Coordinates of C-alpha atoms in Angstrom, one line a residue:
X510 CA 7.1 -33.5 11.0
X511 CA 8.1 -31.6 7.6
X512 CA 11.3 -32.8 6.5
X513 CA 12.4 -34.9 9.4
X514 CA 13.0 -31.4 11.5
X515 CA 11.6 -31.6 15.2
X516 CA 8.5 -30.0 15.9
X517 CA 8.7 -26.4 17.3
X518 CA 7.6 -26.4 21.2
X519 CA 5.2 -23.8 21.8
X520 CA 4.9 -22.4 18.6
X521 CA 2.5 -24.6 16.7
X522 CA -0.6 -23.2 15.8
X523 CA -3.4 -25.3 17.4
X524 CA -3.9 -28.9 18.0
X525 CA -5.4 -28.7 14.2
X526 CA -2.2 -27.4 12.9
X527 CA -2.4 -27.9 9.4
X528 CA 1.1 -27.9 7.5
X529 CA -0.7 -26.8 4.0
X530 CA -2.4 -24.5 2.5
X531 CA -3.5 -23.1 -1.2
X532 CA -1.8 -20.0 -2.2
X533 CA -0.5 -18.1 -5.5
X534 CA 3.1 -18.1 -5.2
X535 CA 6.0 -17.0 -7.1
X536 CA 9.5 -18.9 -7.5
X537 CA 11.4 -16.1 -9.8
X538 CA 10.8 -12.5 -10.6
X539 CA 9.5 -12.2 -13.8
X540 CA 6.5 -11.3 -15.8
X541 CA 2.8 -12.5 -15.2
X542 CA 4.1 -16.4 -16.0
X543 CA 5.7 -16.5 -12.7
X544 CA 2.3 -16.7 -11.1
X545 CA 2.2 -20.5 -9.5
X546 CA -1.1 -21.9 -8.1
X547 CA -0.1 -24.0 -5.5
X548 CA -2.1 -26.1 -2.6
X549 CA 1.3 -27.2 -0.6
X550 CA 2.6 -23.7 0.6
X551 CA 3.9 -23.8 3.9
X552 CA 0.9 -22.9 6.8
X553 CA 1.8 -20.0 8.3
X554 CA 2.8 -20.4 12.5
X555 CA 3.0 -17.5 14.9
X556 CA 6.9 -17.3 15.6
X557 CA 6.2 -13.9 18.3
X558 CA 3.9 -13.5 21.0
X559 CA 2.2 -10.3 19.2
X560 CA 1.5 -12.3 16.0
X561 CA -2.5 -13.5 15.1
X562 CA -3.2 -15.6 12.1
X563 CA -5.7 -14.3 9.9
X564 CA -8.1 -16.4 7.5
X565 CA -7.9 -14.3 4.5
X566 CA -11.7 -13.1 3.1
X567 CA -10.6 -11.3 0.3
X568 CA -7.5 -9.6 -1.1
X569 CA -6.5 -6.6 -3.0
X570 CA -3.5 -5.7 -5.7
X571 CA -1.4 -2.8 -5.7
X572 CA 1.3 -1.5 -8.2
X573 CA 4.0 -2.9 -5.6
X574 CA 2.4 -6.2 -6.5
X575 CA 3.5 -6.1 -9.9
X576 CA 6.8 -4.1 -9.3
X577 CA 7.7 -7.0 -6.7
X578 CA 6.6 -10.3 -9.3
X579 CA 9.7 -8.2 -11.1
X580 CA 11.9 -7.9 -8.6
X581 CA 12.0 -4.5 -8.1
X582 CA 13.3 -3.3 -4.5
X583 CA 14.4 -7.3 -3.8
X584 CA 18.0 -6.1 -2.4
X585 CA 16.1 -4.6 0.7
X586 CA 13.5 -6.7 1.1
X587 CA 15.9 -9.5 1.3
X588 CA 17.7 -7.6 3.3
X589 CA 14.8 -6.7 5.7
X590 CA 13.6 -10.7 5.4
X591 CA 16.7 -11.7 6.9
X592 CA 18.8 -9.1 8.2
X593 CA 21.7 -11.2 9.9
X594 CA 22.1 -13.2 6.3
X595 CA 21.4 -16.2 8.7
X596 CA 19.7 -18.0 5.8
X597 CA 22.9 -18.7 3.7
X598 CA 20.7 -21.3 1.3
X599 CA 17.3 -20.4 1.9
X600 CA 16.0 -18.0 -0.6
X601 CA 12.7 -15.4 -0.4
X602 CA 11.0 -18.2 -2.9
X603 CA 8.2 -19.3 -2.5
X604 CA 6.8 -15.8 -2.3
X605 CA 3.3 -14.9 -1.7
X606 CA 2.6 -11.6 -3.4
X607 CA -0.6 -9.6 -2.2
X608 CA -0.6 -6.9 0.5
X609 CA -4.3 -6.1 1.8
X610 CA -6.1 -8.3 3.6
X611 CA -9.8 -8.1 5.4
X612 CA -10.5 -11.7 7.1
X613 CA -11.5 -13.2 10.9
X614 CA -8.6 -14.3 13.3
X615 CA -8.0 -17.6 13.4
X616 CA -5.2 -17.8 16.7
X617 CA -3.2 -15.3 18.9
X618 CA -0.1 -15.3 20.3
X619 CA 0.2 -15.4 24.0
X620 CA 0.7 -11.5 24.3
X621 CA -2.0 -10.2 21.8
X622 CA -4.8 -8.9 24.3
X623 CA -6.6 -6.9 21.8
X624 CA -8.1 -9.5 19.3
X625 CA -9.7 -12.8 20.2
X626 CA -10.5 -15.6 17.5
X627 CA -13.5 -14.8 15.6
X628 CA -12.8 -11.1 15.2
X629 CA -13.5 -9.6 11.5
X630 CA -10.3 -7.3 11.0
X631 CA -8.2 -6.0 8.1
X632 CA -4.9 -5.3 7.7
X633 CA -2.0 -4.3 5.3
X634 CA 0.9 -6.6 5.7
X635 CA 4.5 -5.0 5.0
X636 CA 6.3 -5.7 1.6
X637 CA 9.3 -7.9 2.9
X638 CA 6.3 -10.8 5.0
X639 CA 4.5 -13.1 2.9
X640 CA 1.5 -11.2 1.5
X641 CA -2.2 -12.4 1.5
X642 CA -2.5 -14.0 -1.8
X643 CA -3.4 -17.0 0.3
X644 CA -6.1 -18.9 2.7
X645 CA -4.0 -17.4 5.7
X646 CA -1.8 -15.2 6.5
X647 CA 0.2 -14.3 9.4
X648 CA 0.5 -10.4 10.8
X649 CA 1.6 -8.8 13.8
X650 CA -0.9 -7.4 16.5
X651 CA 0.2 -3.7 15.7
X652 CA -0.6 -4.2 11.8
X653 CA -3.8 -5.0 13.0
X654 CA -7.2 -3.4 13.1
X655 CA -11.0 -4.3 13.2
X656 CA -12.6 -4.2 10.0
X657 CA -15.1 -1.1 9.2
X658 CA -18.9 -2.4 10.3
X659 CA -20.5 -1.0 6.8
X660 CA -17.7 -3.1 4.8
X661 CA -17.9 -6.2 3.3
X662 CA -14.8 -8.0 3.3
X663 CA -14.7 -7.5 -0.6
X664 CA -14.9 -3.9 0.1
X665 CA -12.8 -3.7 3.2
X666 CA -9.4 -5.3 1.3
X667 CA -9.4 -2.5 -1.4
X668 CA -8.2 -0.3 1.5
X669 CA -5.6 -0.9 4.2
X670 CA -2.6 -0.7 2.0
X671 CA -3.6 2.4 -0.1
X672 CA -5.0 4.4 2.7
X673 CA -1.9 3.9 4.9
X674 CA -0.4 5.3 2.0
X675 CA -2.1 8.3 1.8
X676 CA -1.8 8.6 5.4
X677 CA 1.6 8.4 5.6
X678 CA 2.1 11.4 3.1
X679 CA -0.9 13.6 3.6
X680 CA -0.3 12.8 8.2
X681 CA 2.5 11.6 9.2
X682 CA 4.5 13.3 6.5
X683 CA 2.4 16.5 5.1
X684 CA 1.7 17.5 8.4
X685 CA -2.3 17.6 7.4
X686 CA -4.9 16.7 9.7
X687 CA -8.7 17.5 10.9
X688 CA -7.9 20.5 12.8
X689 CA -5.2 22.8 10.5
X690 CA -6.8 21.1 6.6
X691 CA -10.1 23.5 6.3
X692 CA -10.0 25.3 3.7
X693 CA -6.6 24.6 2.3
X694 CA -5.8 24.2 -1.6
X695 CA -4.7 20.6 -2.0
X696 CA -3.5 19.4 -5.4
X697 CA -3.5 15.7 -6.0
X698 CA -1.3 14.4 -9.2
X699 CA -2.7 11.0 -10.6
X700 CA -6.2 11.2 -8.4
X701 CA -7.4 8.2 -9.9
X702 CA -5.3 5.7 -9.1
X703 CA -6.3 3.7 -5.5
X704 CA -3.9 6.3 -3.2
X705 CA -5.3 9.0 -5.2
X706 CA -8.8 8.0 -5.1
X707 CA -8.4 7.8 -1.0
X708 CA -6.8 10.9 -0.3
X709 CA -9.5 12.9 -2.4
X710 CA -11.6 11.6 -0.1
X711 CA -9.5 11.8 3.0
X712 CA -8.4 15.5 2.5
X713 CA -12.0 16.5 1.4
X714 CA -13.4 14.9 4.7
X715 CA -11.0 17.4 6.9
X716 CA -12.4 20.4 4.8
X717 CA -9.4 21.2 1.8
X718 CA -10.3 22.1 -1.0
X719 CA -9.5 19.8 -3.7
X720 CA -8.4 19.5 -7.2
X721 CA -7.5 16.1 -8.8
X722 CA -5.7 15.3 -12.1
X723 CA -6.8 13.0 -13.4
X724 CA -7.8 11.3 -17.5
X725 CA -11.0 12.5 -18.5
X726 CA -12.8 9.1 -18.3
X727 CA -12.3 9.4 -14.3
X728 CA -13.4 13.0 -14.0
X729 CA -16.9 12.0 -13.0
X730 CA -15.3 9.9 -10.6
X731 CA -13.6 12.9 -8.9
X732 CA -16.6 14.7 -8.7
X733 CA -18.4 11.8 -7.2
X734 CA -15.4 11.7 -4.0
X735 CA -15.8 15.3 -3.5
X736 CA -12.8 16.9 -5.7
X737 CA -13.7 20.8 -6.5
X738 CA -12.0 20.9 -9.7
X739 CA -11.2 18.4 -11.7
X740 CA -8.1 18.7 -14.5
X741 CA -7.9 16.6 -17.5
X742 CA -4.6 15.7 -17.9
X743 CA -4.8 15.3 -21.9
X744 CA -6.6 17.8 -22.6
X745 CA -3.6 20.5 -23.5
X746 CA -0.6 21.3 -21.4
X747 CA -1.0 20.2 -17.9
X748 CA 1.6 22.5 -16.7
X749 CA -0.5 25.6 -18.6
X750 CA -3.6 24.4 -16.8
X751 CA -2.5 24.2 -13.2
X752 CA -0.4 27.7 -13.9
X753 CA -4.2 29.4 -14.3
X754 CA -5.2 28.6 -10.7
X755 CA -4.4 29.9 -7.5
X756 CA -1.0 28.7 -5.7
X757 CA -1.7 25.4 -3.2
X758 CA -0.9 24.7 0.1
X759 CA 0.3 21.0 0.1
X760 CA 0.8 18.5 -3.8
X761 CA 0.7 15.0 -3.4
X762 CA 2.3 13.7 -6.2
X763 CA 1.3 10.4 -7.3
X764 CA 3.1 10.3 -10.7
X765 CA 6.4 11.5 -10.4
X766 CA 8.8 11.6 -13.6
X767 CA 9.1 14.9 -15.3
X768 CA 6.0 16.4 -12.8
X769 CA 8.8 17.3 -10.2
X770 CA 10.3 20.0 -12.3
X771 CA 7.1 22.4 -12.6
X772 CA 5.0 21.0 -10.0
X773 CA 6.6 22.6 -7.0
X774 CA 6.3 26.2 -8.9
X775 CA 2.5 25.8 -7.9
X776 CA 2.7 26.0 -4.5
X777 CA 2.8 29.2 -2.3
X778 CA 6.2 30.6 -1.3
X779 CA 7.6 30.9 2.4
X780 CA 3.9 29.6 3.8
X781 CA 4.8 26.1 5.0
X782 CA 3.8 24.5 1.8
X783 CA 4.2 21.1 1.2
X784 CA 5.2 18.9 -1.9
X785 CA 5.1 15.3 -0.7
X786 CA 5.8 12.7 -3.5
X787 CA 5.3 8.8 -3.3
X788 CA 7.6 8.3 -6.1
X789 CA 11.0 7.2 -4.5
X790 CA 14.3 6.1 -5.8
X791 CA 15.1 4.3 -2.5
X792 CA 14.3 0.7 -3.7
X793 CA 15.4 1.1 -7.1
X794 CA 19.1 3.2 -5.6
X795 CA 20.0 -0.8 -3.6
X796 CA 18.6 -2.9 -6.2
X797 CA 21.5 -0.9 -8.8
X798 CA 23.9 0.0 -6.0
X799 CA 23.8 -2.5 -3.4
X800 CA 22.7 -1.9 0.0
X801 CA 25.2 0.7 1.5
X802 CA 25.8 2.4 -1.8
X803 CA 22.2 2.9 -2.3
X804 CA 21.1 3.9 0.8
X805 CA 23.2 6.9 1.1
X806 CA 22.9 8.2 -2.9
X807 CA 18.9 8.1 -1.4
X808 CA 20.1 10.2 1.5
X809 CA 22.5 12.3 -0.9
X810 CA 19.0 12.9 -3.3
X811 CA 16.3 13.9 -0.6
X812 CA 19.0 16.4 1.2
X813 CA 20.2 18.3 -2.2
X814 CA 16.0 18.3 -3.2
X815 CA 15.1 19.4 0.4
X816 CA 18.0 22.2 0.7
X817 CA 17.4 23.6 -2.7
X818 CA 13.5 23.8 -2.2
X819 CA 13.5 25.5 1.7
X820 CA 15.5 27.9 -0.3
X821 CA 13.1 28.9 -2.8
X822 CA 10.5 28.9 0.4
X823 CA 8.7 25.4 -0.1
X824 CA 9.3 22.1 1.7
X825 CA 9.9 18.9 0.0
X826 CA 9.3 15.2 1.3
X827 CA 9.2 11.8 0.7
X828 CA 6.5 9.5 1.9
X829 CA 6.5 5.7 2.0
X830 CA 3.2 2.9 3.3
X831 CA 4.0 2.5 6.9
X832 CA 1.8 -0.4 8.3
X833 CA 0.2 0.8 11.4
X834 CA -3.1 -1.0 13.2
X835 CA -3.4 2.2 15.2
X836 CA -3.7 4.4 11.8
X837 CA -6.5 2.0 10.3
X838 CA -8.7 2.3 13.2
X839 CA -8.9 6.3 12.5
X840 CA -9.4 5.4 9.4
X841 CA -12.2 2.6 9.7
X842 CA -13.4 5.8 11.8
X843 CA -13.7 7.7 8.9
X844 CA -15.3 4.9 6.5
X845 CA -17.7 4.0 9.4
X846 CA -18.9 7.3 9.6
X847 CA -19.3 7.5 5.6
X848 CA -16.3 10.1 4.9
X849 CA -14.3 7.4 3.3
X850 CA -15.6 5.1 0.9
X851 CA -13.5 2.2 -1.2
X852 CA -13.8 2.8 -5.0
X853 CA -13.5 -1.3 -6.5
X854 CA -12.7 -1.2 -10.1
X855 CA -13.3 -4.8 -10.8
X856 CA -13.5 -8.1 -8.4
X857 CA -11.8 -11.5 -9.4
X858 CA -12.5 -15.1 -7.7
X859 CA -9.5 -16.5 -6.3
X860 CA -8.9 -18.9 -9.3
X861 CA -8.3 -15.3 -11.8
X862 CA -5.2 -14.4 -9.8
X863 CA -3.4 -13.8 -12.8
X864 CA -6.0 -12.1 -14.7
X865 CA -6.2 -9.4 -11.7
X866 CA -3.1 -9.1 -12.3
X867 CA -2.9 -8.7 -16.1
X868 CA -6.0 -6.3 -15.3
X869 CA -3.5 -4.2 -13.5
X870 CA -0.7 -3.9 -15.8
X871 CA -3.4 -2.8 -18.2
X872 CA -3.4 0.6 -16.0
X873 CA -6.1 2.9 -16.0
X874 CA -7.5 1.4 -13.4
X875 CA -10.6 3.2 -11.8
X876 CA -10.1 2.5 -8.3
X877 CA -9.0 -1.3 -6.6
X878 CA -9.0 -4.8 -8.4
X879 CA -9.8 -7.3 -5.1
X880 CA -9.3 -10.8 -5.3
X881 CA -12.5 -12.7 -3.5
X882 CA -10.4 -15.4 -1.5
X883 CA -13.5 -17.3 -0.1
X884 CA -15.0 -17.8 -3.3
X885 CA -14.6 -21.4 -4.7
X886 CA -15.2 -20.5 -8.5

């Protein structure tokens, strides 16, 4: 028993049921000092039927990993933790940052059919659950896919949560897919970065054609995924550059910032074209305004950007990482038959936690930084 509470009937793990386990944790937003290596966080138990445990293999950071250490977009994930505001003491702390995982289920819950115990899978878990910075973690059966065959676990965690990203925008959102992408121009605004680095490659494999922007010390890396021009970004006036080539058929805009102003001059008029940015004010809107407040200056935003750009002939949308097991199995599809492959930047042991993430504030990041959970350095 943990703190003299009864023990949950029918929920406990396994007759093993441990009630600790190590994990990087953080009790306040703040900078990288926040980072607490701890071996008593709570073991994870599945609470639903469609929930599996997963032993985490390795790990992977994201730039939501830094902006949540800060705090950034707390007011809706606190508001997504616990939507009732059951908890009146309880806060979000201890939380485990750390989105991707790739690892072997451990236990089921009593309706999860289509995993057993043992099974290699990976996953990206959403932003308001306790991430995978940790020996397990606990996900819901539709998060849930099996891991690519040619992947290591190393190379499977740099993955889920990126590609789902680029999914979400360049799919579900741009509309873009195997059958209508062959031989559209696709522009891709900060092609470097891990999203970026995947939809090169994900657009490419459908039959676009590609250019990235990109700083020059990546440009070989652009040509390496596929991308059919590469544009320096320093080198002279962006804006200038992109104005020299032909009109596209669908941005994805990466950066976001001052881009938005020129960038949707590039696309062709009254053809369906598509500018779909990742950069969103949603989070940041509650975190200034509070839940209600922010939620409909977001909706007052994207309607005045959408109207004013269907006017002019173009579409504009928003696109946000939606976790979907169904989604990773097309695209362990893709990596298993060698369309898609991760780009790792740098690997860190378990113990370096901080330094990955220290590595990642650094920017300029060529591809993922994974944590190796397993490792015992």
């Amino acid at each position: 028993r943990v703190g003299g509470q009864p023990p949950v009937r029918g929920l406990r793990a396994s007759p093993r049921a441990r009630c600790a386990m190590p994990s990087w944790v953080i009790d306040r937003y703040g900078r990288n000092d926040v980072l607490r290596f701890t071996r008593d966080m709570v073991f994870p138990v599945i609470h639903f039927p469609n929930e599996v445990i997963i032993k985490v293999h390795a790990a992977s950071l994201n730039p939501i990993d830094l902006s949540m250490r800060s705090g950034y977009g707390a007011t809706a994930l606190n508001m997504k933790r616990d939507p009732l505001k059951l908890k009146s003491t309880d806060t979000e702390f201890p939380l485990t940052l750390g989105r991707d995982v790739s690892g072997v289920i451990m236990e089921c819950g009593l309706s999860v059919s289509y995993f057993k115990p043992g099974d290699e899978v990976w996953a990206a878990i959403p932003p308001w659950k306790q991430g995978t910075l940790s020996e397990f973690v606990v996900a819901s059966g539709n998060e849930v896919s099996f891991k690519p065959k040619c992947l290591s676990h190393t190379e499977a965690a740099s993955l889920p949560y990126v590609g789902l990203t680029a999914w979400s925008a360049v799919n579900q959102v741009g509309g873009l897919n195997q059958s209508n992408c062959s031989g559209k121009r696709v522009l891709i605004l900060g092609a470097s970065g891990g999203v970026g680095t995947f939809a090169v490659q994900l657009v490419k494999a459908w039959g676009a054609h590609v250019t990235a922007v990109c700083s020059p010390d990546a440009s070989a890396l652009m040509k390496k995924l596929g991308a059919d021009d590469v544009i320096d970004y320093k080198s002279g006036n962006l804006e200038e550059q992109l104005k020299m080539l032909p009109l596209f058929d669908f941005i994805l805009d990466n950066v976001g910032g001052s881009t938005e102003k020129w960038a949707l001059d590039l696309l062709k008029k009254w053809s369906g074209a598509t500018y779909v940015t990742l950069v969103t004010p949603f989070l940041i809107n509650m975190d200034k305004l509070g839940v209600a407040d922010g939620m409909l200056q977001t909706g007052v935003t994207v309607g005045s950007k959408t109207i004013k750009h269907l006017l002019k002939g173009v579409h504009y949308r928003w696109a946000f990482f939606t976790p979907s097991g169904p989604s990773l199995d097309e695209i362990a599809e893709l990596v298993d038959s060698g369309k898609i492959q991760p780009v790792i930047d740098q690997v860190f042991s378990f113990s370096e936690v901080p330094k990955a993430f220290l590595k990642l504030e650094g920017g300029h990041a060529r591809g993922k930084t994974v944590i190796d959970v397993i490792s015992k350095k």
